[in-house]
Structure formats: structure tokens, C-alpha cells
Short mmCIF file of C-alpha atoms and ligand atoms in Angstrom, two decimals:
data_model
loop_
_atom_site.label_atom_id
_atom_site.label_comp_id
_atom_site.label_asym_id
_atom_site.label_seq_id
_atom_site.Cartn_x
_atom_site.Cartn_y
_atom_site.Cartn_z
CA MET A 11 95.40 99.80 124.46
CA PRO A 12 98.52 102.01 124.23
CA LYS A 13 98.95 104.60 126.98
CA LYS A 14 97.75 108.21 126.01
CA ALA A 15 99.46 109.36 122.76
CA LYS A 16 102.24 111.60 122.99
CA LEU A 17 102.27 114.66 120.67
CA ILE A 18 105.47 115.40 118.86
CA ASP A 19 105.74 119.08 119.41
CA GLY A 20 107.26 120.58 116.23
CA LYS A 21 106.56 124.23 117.35
CA LYS A 22 108.54 123.63 120.64
CA THR A 23 111.44 121.70 118.95
CA ALA A 24 111.62 124.19 116.11
CA ALA A 25 111.87 127.11 118.88
CA ALA A 26 114.82 125.28 120.51
CA VAL A 27 116.60 124.54 116.91
CA LYS A 28 116.13 128.22 116.11
CA GLU A 29 117.53 129.33 119.75
CA GLU A 30 120.69 127.16 118.88
CA ILE A 31 121.09 128.91 115.44
CA LYS A 32 120.53 132.42 117.07
CA VAL A 33 123.23 131.77 119.45
CA GLU A 34 125.48 130.90 116.74
CA VAL A 35 124.28 133.94 114.77
CA ALA A 36 125.09 136.26 117.49
CA ALA A 37 128.49 134.86 118.07
CA MET A 38 129.16 135.46 114.35
CA ILE A 39 128.16 139.24 114.69
CA ASP A 40 130.13 139.55 117.76
CA SER A 41 133.12 138.41 115.73
CA ASP A 42 132.34 141.02 113.06
CA ILE A 43 131.46 138.23 110.53
CA ASP A 44 128.13 139.09 108.50
CA ALA A 45 125.06 137.58 109.76
CA PRO A 46 123.90 134.63 107.39
CA HIS A 47 121.96 135.93 104.43
CA LEU A 48 118.82 134.04 103.11
CA ALA A 49 117.22 134.96 99.96
CA ALA A 50 113.93 133.88 98.52
CA VAL A 51 112.30 134.10 95.07
CA ILE A 52 108.75 134.18 94.56
CA ILE A 53 106.70 134.13 91.60
CA GLY A 54 103.02 135.12 91.36
CA GLU A 55 100.30 135.60 94.19
CA ASP A 56 99.58 131.96 95.38
CA PRO A 57 98.30 132.62 99.00
CA ALA A 58 100.09 129.50 100.51
CA SER A 59 103.40 130.34 98.95
CA GLN A 60 103.20 133.84 100.05
CA THR A 61 102.42 132.68 103.61
CA TYR A 62 105.22 130.31 103.58
CA VAL A 63 107.87 132.91 102.17
CA ALA A 64 106.50 135.49 104.64
CA SER A 65 107.08 132.99 107.70
CA LYS A 66 110.53 132.10 106.45
CA GLU A 67 111.55 135.74 106.24
CA LYS A 68 110.06 136.42 109.92
CA ALA A 69 111.91 133.42 111.33
CA ALA A 70 115.24 134.57 109.81
CA TYR A 71 114.63 138.02 111.01
CA HIS A 72 114.11 136.71 114.51
CA ILE A 73 117.17 134.86 114.82
CA GLY A 74 119.37 137.71 113.58
CA MET A 75 119.78 136.49 109.94
CA THR A 76 119.40 138.87 107.13
CA SER A 77 116.68 137.96 104.67
CA SER A 78 115.63 139.30 101.31
CA VAL A 79 112.82 138.46 98.93
CA TYR A 80 112.75 138.79 95.17
CA ARG A 81 108.97 139.11 94.19
CA LEU A 82 108.28 138.46 90.56
CA PRO A 83 105.00 138.64 88.65
CA ASP A 84 102.83 135.53 87.55
CA ASN A 85 103.89 136.25 83.87
CA THR A 86 107.86 136.35 84.58
CA SER A 87 109.46 134.53 81.65
CA GLU A 88 111.69 131.51 82.36
CA GLU A 89 114.66 133.46 81.06
CA LYS A 90 113.93 136.37 83.59
CA LEU A 91 113.98 133.98 86.50
CA LEU A 92 117.24 132.28 85.32
CA LYS A 93 118.77 135.67 85.35
CA THR A 94 117.63 136.39 88.75
CA ILE A 95 118.99 133.05 89.81
CA ASP A 96 122.38 133.69 88.25
CA PHE A 97 122.55 136.98 89.96
CA LEU A 98 121.99 135.33 93.45
CA ASN A 99 124.44 132.75 92.47
CA LYS A 100 127.02 135.16 92.01
CA ASP A 101 125.98 137.74 94.66
CA PRO A 102 128.67 137.39 97.52
CA GLU A 103 126.25 138.94 99.91
CA VAL A 104 123.76 135.99 99.64
CA ASP A 105 124.76 132.74 101.42
CA GLY A 106 121.78 130.78 100.37
CA PHE A 107 118.49 131.10 98.49
CA ILE A 108 115.28 129.33 97.59
CA VAL A 109 112.97 129.44 94.63
CA GLN A 110 109.56 129.01 96.15
CA LEU A 111 107.57 125.99 94.61
CA PRO A 112 105.11 125.61 92.76
CA LEU A 113 106.19 127.60 89.77
CA PRO A 114 103.69 128.83 87.17
CA ASP A 115 103.31 126.06 84.44
CA HIS A 116 105.17 128.00 81.65
CA ILE A 117 108.37 127.67 83.62
CA ASP A 118 110.39 124.31 83.67
CA VAL A 119 110.99 123.49 87.45
CA ASP A 120 113.91 121.08 86.69
CA LYS A 121 115.63 123.85 84.44
CA VAL A 122 115.31 126.23 87.37
CA ILE A 123 116.60 123.83 90.06
CA ASP A 124 119.44 122.80 88.04
CA SER A 125 120.35 126.56 87.46
CA ILE A 126 120.83 127.03 91.24
CA ASP A 127 124.68 126.87 92.74
CA PRO A 128 124.62 123.67 94.75
CA ALA A 129 126.55 125.57 97.31
CA LYS A 130 123.62 127.95 97.70
CA ASP A 131 120.72 125.60 97.31
CA VAL A 132 119.78 125.74 101.05
CA ASP A 133 116.46 123.81 99.93
CA GLY A 134 118.57 120.90 99.02
CA PHE A 135 116.66 120.23 95.72
CA HIS A 136 119.74 120.54 93.25
CA PRO A 137 120.53 117.16 91.94
CA VAL A 138 123.90 117.27 93.30
CA ASN A 139 122.61 117.88 96.74
CA VAL A 140 119.92 114.98 96.10
CA GLY A 141 122.94 112.89 95.20
CA LYS A 142 124.67 113.57 98.23
CA MET A 143 121.96 112.85 100.34
CA ALA A 144 121.38 109.48 98.49
CA LEU A 145 124.98 108.62 99.15
CA GLY A 146 125.14 109.62 102.66
CA GLN A 147 127.78 112.43 101.73
CA PRO A 148 127.65 115.87 103.58
CA GLY A 149 125.44 118.54 101.86
CA TYR A 150 122.15 120.37 102.13
CA LEU A 151 119.38 117.89 103.16
CA SER A 152 115.96 119.37 102.16
CA ALA A 153 114.09 120.96 105.11
CA THR A 154 111.20 118.79 105.55
CA PRO A 155 113.00 115.36 105.58
CA ALA A 156 115.64 117.03 107.77
CA GLY A 157 112.84 118.15 110.16
CA ILE A 158 111.22 114.89 110.32
CA MET A 159 114.85 113.24 111.15
CA GLU A 160 115.34 115.79 113.60
CA LEU A 161 112.05 115.16 115.56
CA PHE A 162 113.01 111.40 115.59
CA LYS A 163 116.45 112.30 116.99
CA ARG A 164 115.13 114.84 119.78
CA TYR A 165 112.23 112.47 120.77
CA ARG A 166 114.53 109.70 120.70
CA ILE A 167 112.27 107.28 118.74
CA ASP A 168 113.77 104.07 117.92
CA THR A 169 113.63 103.59 114.13
CA VAL A 170 115.84 100.48 114.00
CA GLY A 171 114.49 97.58 112.27
CA LYS A 172 111.09 99.24 112.17
CA HIS A 173 108.48 98.92 109.48
CA CYS A 174 108.46 102.45 107.98
CA VAL A 175 105.65 103.10 105.53
CA ILE A 176 105.68 106.36 103.45
CA LEU A 177 102.56 107.55 101.75
CA GLY A 178 103.69 109.72 98.73
CA ARG A 179 106.70 109.72 96.54
CA SER A 180 107.29 113.41 96.08
CA ASN A 181 110.69 114.69 95.50
CA ILE A 182 110.37 116.99 98.33
CA VAL A 183 109.36 114.54 100.90
CA GLY A 184 108.34 110.94 100.11
CA SER A 185 111.27 110.02 98.09
CA PRO A 186 113.99 111.47 100.17
CA MET A 187 112.34 110.28 103.42
CA SER A 188 112.33 106.56 101.92
CA ILE A 189 116.15 106.89 101.32
CA LEU A 190 116.99 108.44 104.56
CA MET A 191 115.07 105.95 106.74
CA SER A 192 116.35 103.07 104.88
CA LYS A 193 120.23 104.14 105.34
CA LYS A 194 122.47 102.69 107.72
CA THR A 195 122.27 105.67 110.02
CA SER A 196 120.63 106.71 113.29
CA PRO A 197 117.70 107.72 112.95
CA GLY A 198 117.34 105.15 110.07
CA ASN A 199 117.88 101.25 109.76
CA ALA A 200 114.28 100.89 109.10
CA THR A 201 112.58 98.74 106.62
CA VAL A 202 110.85 100.92 104.08
CA THR A 203 107.57 100.59 102.00
CA VAL A 204 106.57 103.51 99.73
CA CYS A 205 102.82 103.72 98.83
CA HIS A 206 101.57 105.93 96.16
CA SER A 207 98.49 106.48 93.93
CA ARG A 208 99.14 103.32 92.20
CA THR A 209 99.37 101.10 95.15
CA ARG A 210 96.81 98.52 95.45
CA ASP A 211 95.15 98.02 98.94
CA ILE A 212 97.00 100.69 100.71
CA GLU A 213 95.60 99.75 104.19
CA LYS A 214 97.50 96.50 104.01
CA TYR A 215 100.58 98.59 104.40
CA THR A 216 99.41 101.16 106.65
CA ARG A 217 98.24 98.74 108.95
CA ASP A 218 101.46 97.11 109.33
CA ALA A 219 103.44 100.28 109.82
CA ASP A 220 105.46 100.92 113.18
CA ILE A 221 106.06 104.30 111.64
CA LEU A 222 103.67 106.05 109.19
CA ILE A 223 104.76 109.13 107.53
CA CYS A 224 101.85 110.70 105.57
CA ALA A 225 102.82 112.97 102.67
CA ILE A 226 99.97 112.23 100.25
CA GLY A 227 98.28 115.75 99.97
CA GLN A 228 94.79 114.58 100.77
CA PRO A 229 93.18 116.18 103.81
CA GLN A 230 92.37 113.64 106.68
CA PHE A 231 93.24 110.68 104.28
CA VAL A 232 94.39 108.38 106.97
CA LYS A 233 91.68 106.82 109.33
CA ALA A 234 91.84 105.27 112.47
CA GLU A 235 91.11 101.87 110.97
CA MET A 236 94.15 102.19 108.81
CA VAL A 237 96.54 102.43 111.55
CA LYS A 238 98.29 100.00 113.95
CA GLU A 239 97.86 100.34 117.78
CA GLY A 240 101.00 102.10 119.25
CA ALA A 241 102.43 103.30 115.74
CA ILE A 242 104.21 106.47 115.18
CA VAL A 243 102.43 108.81 113.03
CA ILE A 244 103.96 111.82 110.88
CA ASP A 245 101.71 113.92 109.26
CA VAL A 246 103.36 116.12 106.51
CA GLY A 247 100.02 117.62 104.95
CA ILE A 248 98.53 120.93 105.49
CA HIS A 249 95.04 121.82 104.07
CA ARG A 250 92.49 124.30 104.73
CA ILE A 251 88.92 122.80 105.35
CA PRO A 252 85.76 125.00 105.64
CA ALA A 253 84.80 125.48 109.61
CA ASP A 254 82.20 127.00 111.45
CA ASN A 255 84.61 129.89 112.82
CA GLU A 256 85.81 133.67 112.15
CA LYS A 257 88.19 132.52 109.46
CA GLY A 258 85.86 130.25 107.76
CA TYR A 259 88.38 127.31 107.59
CA ARG A 260 90.75 125.31 109.77
CA LEU A 261 93.98 123.68 109.15
CA VAL A 262 94.07 119.69 108.84
CA GLY A 263 96.73 117.37 107.78
CA ASP A 264 96.78 114.12 105.77
CA VAL A 265 95.78 112.33 108.99
CA ASP A 266 92.23 112.21 110.62
CA PHE A 267 93.98 113.44 113.98
CA ASP A 268 91.06 113.20 116.51
CA ALA A 269 90.47 109.67 115.65
CA VAL A 270 94.04 108.57 114.97
CA VAL A 271 95.43 110.09 118.13
CA LYS A 272 93.60 107.48 120.25
CA LYS A 273 95.38 104.72 118.77
CA VAL A 274 99.11 105.68 118.46
CA LYS A 275 102.14 106.17 120.47
CA TYR A 276 103.33 109.44 119.06
CA ILE A 277 101.98 111.86 116.38
CA THR A 278 102.65 115.28 115.01
CA PRO A 279 99.70 117.63 114.99
CA VAL A 280 98.89 119.96 112.22
CA PRO A 281 99.39 122.70 112.78
CA GLY A 282 102.43 122.69 114.93
CA GLY A 283 104.07 119.46 113.80
CA VAL A 284 106.28 118.87 110.97
CA GLY A 285 105.55 122.67 109.55
CA PRO A 286 107.68 124.70 111.95
CA MET A 287 110.60 121.98 111.74
CA THR A 288 110.72 122.71 108.09
CA ILE A 289 111.54 126.50 108.51
CA ALA A 290 113.83 125.75 111.40
CA MET A 291 115.93 123.35 109.09
CA LEU A 292 116.00 125.81 106.22
CA LEU A 293 117.63 128.35 108.56
CA LYS A 294 120.09 125.55 109.91
CA ASN A 295 121.10 125.05 106.19
CA THR A 296 121.47 128.94 105.81
CA LEU A 297 123.87 129.02 108.78
CA SER A 298 125.97 125.96 107.15
CA ALA A 299 125.88 127.91 103.84
CA ALA A 300 127.40 131.07 105.75
CA LYS A 301 130.08 128.77 107.53
CA LYS A 302 130.67 127.05 104.22
CA GLU A 303 130.32 123.79 105.82
CA PHE A 304 129.65 121.76 102.77
CA TYR A 305 131.19 123.76 99.75
CA LYS A 306 134.19 125.80 100.15
N1 LIG B 11 106.83 124.68 98.40
C1 LIG B 11 106.45 123.94 99.11
N2 LIG B 11 107.55 123.46 99.92
C2 LIG B 11 108.50 123.87 99.78
C3 LIG B 11 109.85 124.13 100.19
O1 LIG B 11 110.46 123.53 101.11
N3 LIG B 11 110.81 124.94 99.46
C4 LIG B 11 110.35 125.66 98.24
N4 LIG B 11 111.20 126.14 97.55
N5 LIG B 11 109.15 125.51 97.83
C5 LIG B 11 108.26 124.90 98.52
#
């Protein structure tokens, strides 16, 4: 039986990362350099996307950055969106920007991401930045994988030679995590297995995982019997499930937290785990953009 599981506190860690950025932003302002400027484009009224963008805006403001939001209606044409992106690519006042996903079905997401200037792609979604990440070259690392790697670093979690099982193969989380964890880096140097909707007997893999990264998009999918004693569990999911409280819902992850926490060494809670780190790392990328760290 492992000792009591330790929570990986994403909220506290994100606060520390943001504080470090805030100090750098204040120094820039003191030296008469413009504060980093993060812009966001959001299409439609999807409540989750609205919440994410509002959180990013608020976090940028709190650390002294400039933020702006371009709100476009649901029926915005692809052409109009591409024009907005072209404007932001050329706007010297904007250091970095994101286009909030998902986009409406009539818009080709690949075309949109391809049209973002890689030097301003603080989401790290452009093929140039994904390629740099895969090759281990400096560039924008997308915020959720960057946040998970930062948690491993700050909690001094040893990943070398460990079996890291990743549930999910999305471009945003599963796929980049599989690349990062297998690289000859620290954190990294793990042996990686990627499980997805076509994986047979998924429990065979999850039960063998020293590190289990859950980004499968299904509420409370990972049950206690699927997890090895003493494992490290990273929960990327965030879902609303009905609850008997004022709001009528509560937030849960991809992991059945209350049961799994009893077996593991470390676990990220939902909320307060990976989510806050995603925002902190987006701001870190925006600071890098303002400092022209990766692109001149
Ligand atoms: N939708 C869900 N997560 C993200 C993210 O990290 N960036 C963007 N642009 N959209 C998202």
C-alpha cells in the first residue's frame, strides 16, 4: 500500500510560474519596453470556449500583459477569419495570438492553423512549431503538454526508464506528450505507449503504467482497478457532470479521482491540476514571443 497520495497542485505551481513571468513583465515596463500583448480570436458562443478565453484574458491582465479578444459570430466565413489572422500576423502591436478551438464545422481548422505566423503561434499548433517540438528544436511548445512537463520538473518526478502510458492521441495533448516523453530529455527518457479508441484491452496497458496521462475526453473513465499501486496519474480531462448543488454540476476529469487517489503516488486533481498550468504556459510563450526568443 503506498503512502498517502500527494496531490500535484497545478493551481499553486501555475501561480509560481505566473509570478516569475510577472517579474519579467514589470522589468520590461520599467525599461520602457511594451508589455507583451496576447490576442485571442473566438468564434461563436460555445460556453466552454468563452470561459477559457475569459480566463486567459484575466490571467494576462493580472501579470501586467496586454490582452485583446476578437469575438466573431458563429456564421463567420473562413475567408473573414483568415483575414483577421492576416491582420494579427502583421500587427506589430501583437506579440502572439491564439484562435480558440473548436471552430464551427464550415471552417477548415488545418487551413486556419497553417495561416498563423509561426513566430506568433503561442499555442504551438502550427506545423513549424510542432515540427520543432518533434525535432527537439527551440520553438513554442503547446501549452498543455508544456504545463505537464513543467509539473514533472517542479515536482522532481523521475521519468527515466518509466513506462508512460498515454490515453488519447489528439494533436493538442496525446500526440505531443508521446513525443516529449520518449525524447532524450529530462523530463523524458520514458518508454511510451499510446492508447486510443481502437486499442484492444486498454486495461492491460493502464495497469502496467508507472506514469498514466489521461487525455481521452470521457468523464471518470479511469477506474481504480485500471491503475497500478504507486503510479503517477496526470488527468487532462475536464467535464461537467450533474450534481446536487447550487450550480447543478461539478467538474470531473477523465479519472475517477476519489477511488484512484487511494492507490497512487501522485495525482493531479480536477479542477486545479493541469488546467491552470495550460494558461500559465500560454503566458510564458507570450513572454517568449515578446522577447523574440525563438524567431527574430
Ligand atoms: N481549445 C481547447 N484547448 C485549447 C488550447 O489550448 N488552445 C486553443 N486555441 N483552443 C483550445
